[in-house]
Tab-separated table of C-alpha atoms and ligand atoms in Angstrom:
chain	number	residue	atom	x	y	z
P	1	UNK	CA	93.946	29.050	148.381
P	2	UNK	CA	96.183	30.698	145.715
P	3	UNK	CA	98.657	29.156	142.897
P	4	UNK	CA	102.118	29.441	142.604
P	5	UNK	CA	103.357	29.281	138.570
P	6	UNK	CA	106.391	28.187	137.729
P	7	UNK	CA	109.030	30.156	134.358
P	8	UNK	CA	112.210	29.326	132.978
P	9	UNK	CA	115.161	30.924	132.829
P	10	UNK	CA	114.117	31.341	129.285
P	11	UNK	CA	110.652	32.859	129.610
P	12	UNK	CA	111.998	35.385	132.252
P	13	UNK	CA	112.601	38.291	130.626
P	14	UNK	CA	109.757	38.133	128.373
P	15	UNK	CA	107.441	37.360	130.754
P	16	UNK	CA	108.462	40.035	132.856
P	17	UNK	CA	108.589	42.779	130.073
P	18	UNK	CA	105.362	41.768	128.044
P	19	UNK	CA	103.481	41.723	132.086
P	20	UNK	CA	105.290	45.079	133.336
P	21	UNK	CA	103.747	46.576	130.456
P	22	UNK	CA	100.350	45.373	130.945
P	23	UNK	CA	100.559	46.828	134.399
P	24	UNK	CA	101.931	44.537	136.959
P	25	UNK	CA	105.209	45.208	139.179
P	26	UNK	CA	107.730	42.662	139.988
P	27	UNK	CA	109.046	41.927	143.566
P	28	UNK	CA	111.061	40.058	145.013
P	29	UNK	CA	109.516	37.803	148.233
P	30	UNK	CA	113.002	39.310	149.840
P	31	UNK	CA	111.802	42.666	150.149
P	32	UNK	CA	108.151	41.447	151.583
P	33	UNK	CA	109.919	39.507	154.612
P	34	UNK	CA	107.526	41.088	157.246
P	35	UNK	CA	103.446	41.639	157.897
P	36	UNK	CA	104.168	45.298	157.917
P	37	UNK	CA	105.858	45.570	154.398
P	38	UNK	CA	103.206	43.413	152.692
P	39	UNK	CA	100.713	46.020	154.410
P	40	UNK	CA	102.844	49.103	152.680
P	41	UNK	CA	101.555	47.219	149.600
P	42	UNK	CA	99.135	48.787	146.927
P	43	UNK	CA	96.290	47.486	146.968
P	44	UNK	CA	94.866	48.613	143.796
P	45	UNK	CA	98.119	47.519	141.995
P	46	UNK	CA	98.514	43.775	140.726
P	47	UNK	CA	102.087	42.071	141.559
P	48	UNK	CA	104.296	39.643	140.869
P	49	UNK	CA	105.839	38.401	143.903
P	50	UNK	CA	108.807	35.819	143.125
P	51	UNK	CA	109.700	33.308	146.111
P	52	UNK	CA	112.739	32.169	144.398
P	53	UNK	CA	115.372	33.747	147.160
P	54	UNK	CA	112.954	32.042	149.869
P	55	UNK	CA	113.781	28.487	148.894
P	56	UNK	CA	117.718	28.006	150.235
P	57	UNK	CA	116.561	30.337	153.309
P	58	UNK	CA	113.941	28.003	154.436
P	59	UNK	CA	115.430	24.531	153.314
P	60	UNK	CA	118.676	25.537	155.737
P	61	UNK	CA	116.221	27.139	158.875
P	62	UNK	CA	112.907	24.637	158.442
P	63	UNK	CA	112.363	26.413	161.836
P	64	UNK	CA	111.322	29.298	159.691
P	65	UNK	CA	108.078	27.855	157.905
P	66	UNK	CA	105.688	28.202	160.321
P	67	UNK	CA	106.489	31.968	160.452
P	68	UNK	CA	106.500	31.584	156.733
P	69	UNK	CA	103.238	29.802	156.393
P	70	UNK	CA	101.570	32.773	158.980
P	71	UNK	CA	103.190	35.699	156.238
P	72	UNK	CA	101.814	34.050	153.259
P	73	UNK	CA	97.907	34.267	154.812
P	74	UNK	CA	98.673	38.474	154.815
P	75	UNK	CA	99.029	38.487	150.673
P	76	UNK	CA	95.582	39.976	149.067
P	77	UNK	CA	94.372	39.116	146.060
P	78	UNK	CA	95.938	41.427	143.995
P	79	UNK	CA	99.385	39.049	144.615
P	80	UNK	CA	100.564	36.413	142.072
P	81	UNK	CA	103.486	33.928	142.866
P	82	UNK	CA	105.796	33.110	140.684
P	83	UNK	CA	109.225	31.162	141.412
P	84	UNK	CA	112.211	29.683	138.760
P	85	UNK	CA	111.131	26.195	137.752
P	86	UNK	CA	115.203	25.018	139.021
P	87	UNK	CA	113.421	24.717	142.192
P	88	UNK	CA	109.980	23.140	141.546
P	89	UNK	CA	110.961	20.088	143.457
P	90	UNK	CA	111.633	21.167	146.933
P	91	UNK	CA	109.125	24.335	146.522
P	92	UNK	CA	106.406	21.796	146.092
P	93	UNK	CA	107.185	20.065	148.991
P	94	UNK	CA	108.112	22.730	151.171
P	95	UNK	CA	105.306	24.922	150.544
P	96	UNK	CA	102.755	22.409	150.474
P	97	UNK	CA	100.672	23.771	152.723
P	98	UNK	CA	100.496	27.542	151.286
P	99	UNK	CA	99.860	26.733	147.561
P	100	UNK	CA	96.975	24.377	146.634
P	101	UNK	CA	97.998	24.902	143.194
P	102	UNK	CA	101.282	24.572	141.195
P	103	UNK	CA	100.791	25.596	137.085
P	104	UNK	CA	103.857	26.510	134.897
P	105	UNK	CA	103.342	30.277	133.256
P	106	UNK	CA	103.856	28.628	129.593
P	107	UNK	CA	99.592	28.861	129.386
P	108	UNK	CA	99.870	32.159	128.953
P	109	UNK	CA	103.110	32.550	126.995
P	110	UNK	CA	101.401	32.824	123.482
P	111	UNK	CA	99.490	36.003	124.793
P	112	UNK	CA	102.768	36.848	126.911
P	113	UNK	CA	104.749	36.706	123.308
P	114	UNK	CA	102.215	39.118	121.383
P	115	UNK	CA	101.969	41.809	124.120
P	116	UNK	CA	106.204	41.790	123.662
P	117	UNK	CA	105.946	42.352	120.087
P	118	UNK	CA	103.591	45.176	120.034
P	119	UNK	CA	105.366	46.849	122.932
P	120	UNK	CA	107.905	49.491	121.257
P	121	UNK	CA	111.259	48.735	121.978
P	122	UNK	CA	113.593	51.545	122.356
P	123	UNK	CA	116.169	52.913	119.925
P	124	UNK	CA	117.828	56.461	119.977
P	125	UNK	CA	116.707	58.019	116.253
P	126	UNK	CA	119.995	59.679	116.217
P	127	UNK	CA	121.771	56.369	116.040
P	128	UNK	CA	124.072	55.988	112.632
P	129	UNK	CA	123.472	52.242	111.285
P	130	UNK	CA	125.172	51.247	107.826
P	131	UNK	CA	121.294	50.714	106.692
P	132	UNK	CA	120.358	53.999	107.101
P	133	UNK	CA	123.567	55.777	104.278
P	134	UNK	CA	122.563	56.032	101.508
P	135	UNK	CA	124.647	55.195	98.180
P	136	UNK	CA	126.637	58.055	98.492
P	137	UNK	CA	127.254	58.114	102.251
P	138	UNK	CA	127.930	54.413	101.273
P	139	UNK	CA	130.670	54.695	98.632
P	140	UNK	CA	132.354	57.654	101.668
P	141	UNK	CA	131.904	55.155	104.296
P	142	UNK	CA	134.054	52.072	102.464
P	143	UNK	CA	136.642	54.837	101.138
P	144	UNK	CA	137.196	56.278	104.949
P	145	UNK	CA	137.680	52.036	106.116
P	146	UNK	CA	139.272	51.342	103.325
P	147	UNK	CA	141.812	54.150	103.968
P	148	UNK	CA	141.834	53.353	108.148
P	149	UNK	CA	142.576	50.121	107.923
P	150	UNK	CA	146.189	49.013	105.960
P	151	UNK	CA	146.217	45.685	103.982
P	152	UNK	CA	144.067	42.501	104.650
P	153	UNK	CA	142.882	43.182	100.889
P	154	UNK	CA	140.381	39.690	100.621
P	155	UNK	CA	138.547	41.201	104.068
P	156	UNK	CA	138.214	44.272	102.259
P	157	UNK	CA	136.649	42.975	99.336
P	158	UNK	CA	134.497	40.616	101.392
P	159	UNK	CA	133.186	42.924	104.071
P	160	UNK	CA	131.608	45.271	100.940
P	161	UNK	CA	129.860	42.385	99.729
P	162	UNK	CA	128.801	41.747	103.327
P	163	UNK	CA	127.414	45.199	103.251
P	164	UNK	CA	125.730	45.323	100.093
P	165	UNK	CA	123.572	42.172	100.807
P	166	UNK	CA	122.441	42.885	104.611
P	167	UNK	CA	121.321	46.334	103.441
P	168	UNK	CA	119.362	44.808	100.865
P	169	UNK	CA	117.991	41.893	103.676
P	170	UNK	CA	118.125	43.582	106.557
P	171	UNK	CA	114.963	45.612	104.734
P	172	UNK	CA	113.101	42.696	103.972
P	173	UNK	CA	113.266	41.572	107.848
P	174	UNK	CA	115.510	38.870	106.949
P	175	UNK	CA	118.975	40.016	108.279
P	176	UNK	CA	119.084	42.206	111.683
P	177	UNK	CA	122.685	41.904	112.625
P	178	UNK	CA	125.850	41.627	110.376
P	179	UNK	CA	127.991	40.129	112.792
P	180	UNK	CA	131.847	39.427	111.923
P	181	UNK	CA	134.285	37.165	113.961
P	182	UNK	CA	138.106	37.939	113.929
P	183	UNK	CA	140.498	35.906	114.346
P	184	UNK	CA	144.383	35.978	114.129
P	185	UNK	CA	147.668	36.775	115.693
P	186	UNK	CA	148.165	39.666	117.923
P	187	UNK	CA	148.217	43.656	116.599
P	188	UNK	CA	147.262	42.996	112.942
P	189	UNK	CA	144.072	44.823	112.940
P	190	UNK	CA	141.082	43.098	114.419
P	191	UNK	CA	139.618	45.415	116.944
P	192	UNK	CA	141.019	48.237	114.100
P	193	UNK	CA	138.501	46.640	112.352
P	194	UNK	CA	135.693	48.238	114.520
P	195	UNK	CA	137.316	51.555	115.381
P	196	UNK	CA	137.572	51.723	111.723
P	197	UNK	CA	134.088	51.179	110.796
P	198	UNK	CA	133.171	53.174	114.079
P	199	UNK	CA	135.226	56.696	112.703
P	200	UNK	CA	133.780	55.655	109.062
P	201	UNK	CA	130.428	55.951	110.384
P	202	UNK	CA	131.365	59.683	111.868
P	203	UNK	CA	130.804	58.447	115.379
P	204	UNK	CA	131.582	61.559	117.787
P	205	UNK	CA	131.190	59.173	120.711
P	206	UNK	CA	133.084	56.377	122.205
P	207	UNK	CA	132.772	53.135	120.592
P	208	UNK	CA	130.626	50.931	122.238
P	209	UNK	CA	133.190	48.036	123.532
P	210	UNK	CA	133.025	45.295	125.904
P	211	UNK	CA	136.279	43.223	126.286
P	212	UNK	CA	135.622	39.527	128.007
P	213	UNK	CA	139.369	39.746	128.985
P	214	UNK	CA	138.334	42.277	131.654
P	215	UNK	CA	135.923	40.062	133.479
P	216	UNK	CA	136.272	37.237	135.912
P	217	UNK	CA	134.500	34.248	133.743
P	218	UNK	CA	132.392	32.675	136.489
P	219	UNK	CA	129.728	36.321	136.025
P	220	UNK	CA	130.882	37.445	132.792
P	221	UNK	CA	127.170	36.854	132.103
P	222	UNK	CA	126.061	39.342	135.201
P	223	UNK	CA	128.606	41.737	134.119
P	224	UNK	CA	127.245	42.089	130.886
P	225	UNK	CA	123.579	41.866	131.591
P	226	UNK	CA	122.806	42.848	134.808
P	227	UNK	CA	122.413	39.990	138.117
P	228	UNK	CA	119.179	38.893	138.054
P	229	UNK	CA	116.094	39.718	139.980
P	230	UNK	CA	116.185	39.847	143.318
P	231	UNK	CA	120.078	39.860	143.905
P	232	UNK	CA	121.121	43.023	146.226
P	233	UNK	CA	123.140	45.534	143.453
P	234	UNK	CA	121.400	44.463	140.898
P	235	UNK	CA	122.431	47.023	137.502
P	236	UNK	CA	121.730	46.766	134.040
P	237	UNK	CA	124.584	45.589	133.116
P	238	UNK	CA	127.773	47.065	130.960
P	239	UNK	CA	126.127	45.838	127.313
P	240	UNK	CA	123.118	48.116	127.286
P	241	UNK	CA	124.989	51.080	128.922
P	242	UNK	CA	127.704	51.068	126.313
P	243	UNK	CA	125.511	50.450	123.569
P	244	UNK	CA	123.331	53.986	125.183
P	245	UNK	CA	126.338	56.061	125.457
P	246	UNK	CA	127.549	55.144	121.316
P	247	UNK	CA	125.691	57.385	118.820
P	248	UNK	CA	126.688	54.699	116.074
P	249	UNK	CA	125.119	50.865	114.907
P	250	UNK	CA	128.307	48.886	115.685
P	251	UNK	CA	129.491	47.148	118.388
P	252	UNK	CA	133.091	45.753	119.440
P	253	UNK	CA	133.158	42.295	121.274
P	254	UNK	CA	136.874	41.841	122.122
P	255	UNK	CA	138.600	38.500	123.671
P	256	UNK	CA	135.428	36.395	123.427
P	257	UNK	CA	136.873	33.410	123.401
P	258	UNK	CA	137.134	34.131	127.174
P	259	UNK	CA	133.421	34.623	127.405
P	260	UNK	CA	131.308	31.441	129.283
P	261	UNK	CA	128.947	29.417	127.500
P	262	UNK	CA	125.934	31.657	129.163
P	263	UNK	CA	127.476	34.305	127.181
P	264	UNK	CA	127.623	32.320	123.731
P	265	UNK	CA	124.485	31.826	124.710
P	266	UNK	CA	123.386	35.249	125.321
P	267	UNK	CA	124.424	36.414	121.789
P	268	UNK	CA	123.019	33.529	119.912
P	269	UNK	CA	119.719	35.453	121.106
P	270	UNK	CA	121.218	38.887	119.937
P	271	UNK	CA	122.044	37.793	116.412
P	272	UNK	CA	118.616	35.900	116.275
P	273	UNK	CA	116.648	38.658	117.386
P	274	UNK	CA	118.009	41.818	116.622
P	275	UNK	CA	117.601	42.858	120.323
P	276	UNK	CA	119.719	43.636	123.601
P	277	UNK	CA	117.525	42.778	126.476
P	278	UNK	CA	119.107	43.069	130.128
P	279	UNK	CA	118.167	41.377	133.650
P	280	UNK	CA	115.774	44.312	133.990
P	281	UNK	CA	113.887	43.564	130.495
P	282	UNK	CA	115.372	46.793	129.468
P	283	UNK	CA	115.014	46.065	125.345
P	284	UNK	CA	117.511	47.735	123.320
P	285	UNK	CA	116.729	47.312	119.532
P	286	UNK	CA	119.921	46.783	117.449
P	287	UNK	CA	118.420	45.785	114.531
P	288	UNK	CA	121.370	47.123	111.348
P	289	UNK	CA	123.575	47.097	114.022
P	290	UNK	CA	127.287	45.662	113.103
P	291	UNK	CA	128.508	43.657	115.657
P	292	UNK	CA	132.476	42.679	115.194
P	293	UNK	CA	133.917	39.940	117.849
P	294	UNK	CA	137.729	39.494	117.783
P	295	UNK	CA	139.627	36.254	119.431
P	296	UNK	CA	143.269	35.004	119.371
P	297	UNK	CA	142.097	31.480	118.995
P	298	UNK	CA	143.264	29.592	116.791
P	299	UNK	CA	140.734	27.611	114.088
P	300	UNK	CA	141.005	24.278	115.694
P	301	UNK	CA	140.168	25.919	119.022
P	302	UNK	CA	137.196	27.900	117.112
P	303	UNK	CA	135.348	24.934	116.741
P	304	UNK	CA	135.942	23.614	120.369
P	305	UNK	CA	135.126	26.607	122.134
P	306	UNK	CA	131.728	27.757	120.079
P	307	UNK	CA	128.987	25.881	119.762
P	308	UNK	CA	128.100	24.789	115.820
P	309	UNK	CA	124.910	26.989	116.590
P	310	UNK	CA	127.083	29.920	117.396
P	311	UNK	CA	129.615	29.677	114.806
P	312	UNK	CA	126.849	29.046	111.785
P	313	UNK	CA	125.191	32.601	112.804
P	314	UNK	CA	128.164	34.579	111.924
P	315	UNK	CA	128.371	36.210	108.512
P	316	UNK	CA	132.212	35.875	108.073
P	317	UNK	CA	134.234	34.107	110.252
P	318	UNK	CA	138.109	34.908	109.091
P	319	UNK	CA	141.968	34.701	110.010
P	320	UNK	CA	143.797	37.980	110.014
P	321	UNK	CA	147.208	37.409	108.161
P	322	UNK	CA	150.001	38.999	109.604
P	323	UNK	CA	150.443	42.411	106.932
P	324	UNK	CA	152.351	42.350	104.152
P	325	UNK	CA	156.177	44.337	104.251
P	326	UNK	CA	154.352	46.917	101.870
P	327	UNK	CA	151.225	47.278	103.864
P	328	UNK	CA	153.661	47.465	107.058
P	329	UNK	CA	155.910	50.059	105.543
P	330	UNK	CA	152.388	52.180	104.259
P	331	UNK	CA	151.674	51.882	108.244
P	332	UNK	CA	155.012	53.144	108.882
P	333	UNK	CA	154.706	56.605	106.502
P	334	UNK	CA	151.764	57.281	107.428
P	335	UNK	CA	152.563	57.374	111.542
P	336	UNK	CA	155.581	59.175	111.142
P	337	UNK	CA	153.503	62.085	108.770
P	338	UNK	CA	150.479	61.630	112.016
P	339	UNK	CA	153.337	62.210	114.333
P	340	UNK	CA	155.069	65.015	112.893
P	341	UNK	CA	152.388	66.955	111.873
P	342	UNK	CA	150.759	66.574	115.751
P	343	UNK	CA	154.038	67.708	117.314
P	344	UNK	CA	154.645	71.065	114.759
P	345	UNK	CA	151.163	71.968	115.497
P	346	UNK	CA	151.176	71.092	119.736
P	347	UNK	CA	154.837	71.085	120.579
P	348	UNK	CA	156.860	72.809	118.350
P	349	UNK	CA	157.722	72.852	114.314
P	350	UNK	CA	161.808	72.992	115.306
P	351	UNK	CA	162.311	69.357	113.974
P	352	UNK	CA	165.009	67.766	112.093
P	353	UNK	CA	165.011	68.065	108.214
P	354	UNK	CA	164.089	65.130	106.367
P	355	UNK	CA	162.816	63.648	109.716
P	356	UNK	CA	160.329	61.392	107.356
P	357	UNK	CA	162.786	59.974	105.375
P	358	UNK	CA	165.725	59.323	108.315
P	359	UNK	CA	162.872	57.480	110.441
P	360	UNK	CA	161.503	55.737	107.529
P	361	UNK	CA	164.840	54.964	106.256
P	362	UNK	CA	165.979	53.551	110.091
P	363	UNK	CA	162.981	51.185	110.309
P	364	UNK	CA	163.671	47.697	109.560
P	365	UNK	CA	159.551	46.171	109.276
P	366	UNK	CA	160.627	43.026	108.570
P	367	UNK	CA	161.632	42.403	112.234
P	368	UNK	CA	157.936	43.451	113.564
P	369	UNK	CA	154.718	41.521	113.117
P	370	UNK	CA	152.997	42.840	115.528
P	371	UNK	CA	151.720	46.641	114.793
P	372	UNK	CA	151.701	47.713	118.213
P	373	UNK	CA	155.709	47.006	118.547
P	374	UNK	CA	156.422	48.630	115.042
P	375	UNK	CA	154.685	52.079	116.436
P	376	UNK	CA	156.609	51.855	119.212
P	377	UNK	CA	159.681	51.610	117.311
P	378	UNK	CA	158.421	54.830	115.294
P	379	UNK	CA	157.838	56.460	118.437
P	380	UNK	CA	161.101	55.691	119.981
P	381	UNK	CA	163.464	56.501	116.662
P	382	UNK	CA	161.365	60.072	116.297
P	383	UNK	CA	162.573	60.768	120.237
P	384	UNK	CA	165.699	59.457	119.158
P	385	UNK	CA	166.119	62.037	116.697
P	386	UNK	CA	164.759	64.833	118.404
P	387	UNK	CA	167.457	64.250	121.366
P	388	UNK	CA	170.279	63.918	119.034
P	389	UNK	CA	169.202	67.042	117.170
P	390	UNK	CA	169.105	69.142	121.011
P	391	UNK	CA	172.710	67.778	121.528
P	392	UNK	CA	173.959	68.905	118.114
C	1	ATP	N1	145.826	46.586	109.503
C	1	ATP	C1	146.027	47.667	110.249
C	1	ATP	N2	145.741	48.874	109.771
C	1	ATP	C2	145.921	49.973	110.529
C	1	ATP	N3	146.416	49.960	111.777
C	1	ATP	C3	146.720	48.778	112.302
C	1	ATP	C4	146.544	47.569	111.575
C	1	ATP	N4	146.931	46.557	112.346
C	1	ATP	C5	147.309	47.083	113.493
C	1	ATP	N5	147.214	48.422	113.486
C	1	ATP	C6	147.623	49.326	114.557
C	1	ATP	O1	148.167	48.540	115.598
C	1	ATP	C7	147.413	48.671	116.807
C	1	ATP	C8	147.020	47.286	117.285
C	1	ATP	O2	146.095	46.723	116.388
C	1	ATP	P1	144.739	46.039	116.894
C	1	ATP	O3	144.339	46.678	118.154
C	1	ATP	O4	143.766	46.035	115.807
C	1	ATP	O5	145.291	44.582	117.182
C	1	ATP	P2	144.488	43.219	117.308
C	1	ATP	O6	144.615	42.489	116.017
C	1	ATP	O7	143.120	43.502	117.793
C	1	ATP	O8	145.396	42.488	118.373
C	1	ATP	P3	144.996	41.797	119.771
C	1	ATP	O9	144.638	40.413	119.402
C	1	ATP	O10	146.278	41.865	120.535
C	1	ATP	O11	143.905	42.581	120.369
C	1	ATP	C9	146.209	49.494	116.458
C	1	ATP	O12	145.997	50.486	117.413
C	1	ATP	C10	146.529	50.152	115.135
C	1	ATP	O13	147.076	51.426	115.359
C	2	MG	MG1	142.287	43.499	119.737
């Protein structure tokens, strides 16, 4: 009587965007689990009903499959099966008596594909991508990162070259992500590297960040996407929401080294395509997007943990050297001038004389590598010598 058609993980989302848009709705066979349900049904609307969830149900209760067999005679013909190819095997067997037919969707993929490409894929116009400044707003934008972020000179130098050729590429369709992975020791400036670029742009949003170090790694995947179709909760996941909320064309992967290899996975497909697409087929298109990923790995474990695939799609791939005494002791002056002038305009502007110079003078950087401790020491020495002046 009917056929039941078989996708891939792969085809999913595709599929299910490029045949939403040509009209059809997606269920899941979970929601459909009685006569009266399937009745509430539209008749005049075509669906996809997916009998994935059904298969573990029935396998553990085989008492179940009669009932199951009686349900599947109420479907009209306005109904289409569909089911994940992982379980071809026992659906075959199990449901031998419903379907007379078993075909894999892939027939109808090359259509499937065209429908995707023609369907517009949202972007927010208001969005601020480094391919949109022109040579001006260009020459303002490396002068604000350039002045953000102390030291790592060869970066510097590299990342503007980086620049310069995507926005020349990235026009002729060659180039839709410039994608940068970080590595190095702890508080020298990676993720500075993206709030950098992300103030340089004149973002007045947050930046749009998702740290792997957050998530459990079993669902990173789920957390970032969405679950997928048919589980109870199901969201669109943390990737497309903090991309919607950022007005700006970067985004900041920290930790990803403690990402799964779904995940590497996932944003092989993001650098290839240009596009965020979630468990819902929400597309989000980040074509000129900037897309920095910082790890503490070191460059042996680099090539363990990512995939040769992986690693060859990023544009620069570099170790952050700890800064330099005089880049440190830049950091420190220009704190300390952040700090005072904050407190004379919010607190107060009784201060010490020569508080600059005293804290400058008290701060030994060779005994910090890490940036975070040296602003705590400027933090602590400028209470330090606001006390001592109370006292005096
Ligand atoms: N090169 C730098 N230029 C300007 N500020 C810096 C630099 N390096 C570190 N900092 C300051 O130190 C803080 C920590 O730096 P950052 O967050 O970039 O560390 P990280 O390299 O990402 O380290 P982790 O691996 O621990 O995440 C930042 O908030 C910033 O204020
Ligand atoms: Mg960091």
């Amino acid at each position: 009587m009917s056929t039941l058609f078989f996708y891939t993980k792969q085809q999913f989302f595709n599929f299910k965007s490029a045949q939403t848009a040509s009209g059809f709705e997606f269920l899941s066979m979970s929601k459909l689990l009685s006569p009266q349900r399937i009745e509430g049904l539209d008749e005049y609307q075509q669906y996809y009903v997916d009998i994935s969830s059904m298969v573990g149900f029935v396998k553990t209760n085989d008492s179940q499959l009669l009932n199951f067999e009686q349900l599947f005679v109420s479907f009209g013909e306005n109904i289409t099966f569909i089911c994940d190819k992982v379980y071809e095997t026992d659906i075959k067997y199990l449901f031998r008596y419903v379907f007379d037919n078993f075909s894999d969707i892939e027939a109808e993929s090359d259509d499937t594909i065209d429908k995707n490409e023609e369907k517009s894929i949202s972007q927010s116009k208001s969005v601020k991508k480094i391919t949109d400044l022109d040579d001006l707003e260009l020459e303002i934008f490396f002068e604000n990162f350039d002045a953000k972020l102390y030291g790592h000179e060869r970066f510097k130098e590299e990342f503007k070259e980086l620049v310069n050729s995507f926005r020349v590429f990235n026009k002729l369709g060659e180039h839709k992500i410039l994608s940068l992975f970080l590595m190095g020791d702890s508080g020298v400036g990676k993720t500075e590297v993206a709030r950098s670029i992300h103030k340089a742009l004149g973002s007045k949003a947050k930046l749009a960040k998702i740290n792997f170090g957050n998530y459990s790694s079993h669902d990173a995947l789920n957390s970032l996407i969405g679950s997928p179709l048919g589980y109870i909760g199901s969201d669109g996941g943390e990737l497309l929401k903090r991309v919607n909320e950022s007005d700006v064309g970067l985004i900041l992967i920290d930790e990803f080294e403690k990402a799964e290899n779904a995940v590497f996975n996932y944003f092989l497909d993001v650098l290839e395509n240009g596009k965020i697409v979630n468990s819902q087929a929400d597309e989000y298109d980040v074509n000129g997007y900037i897309i920095v990923f910082t790890s503490n790995i070191t460059k042996e474990n680099f090539k363990n943990k990512i995939s040769p695939e992986l690693r060859s799609r990023f544009d620069y791939k570099g170790i952050f050297n700890l800064l330099t005494d005089e880049d440190k002791i830049k950091f420190v002056h220009f704190r300390v001038n952040q700090i005072i002038s904050k407190y004379t305009e919010l607190v107060s502007d009784d201060i010490p004389e020569k508080l600059h110079d005293i804290i400058v003078s008290e701060i030994d950087v060779t005994q910090y590598n890490n940036m975070r401790d040296l602003n705590k020491k400027i933090k602590d020495t400028f209470v330090f010598y606001l006390k001592s002046r109370r006292k005096s």
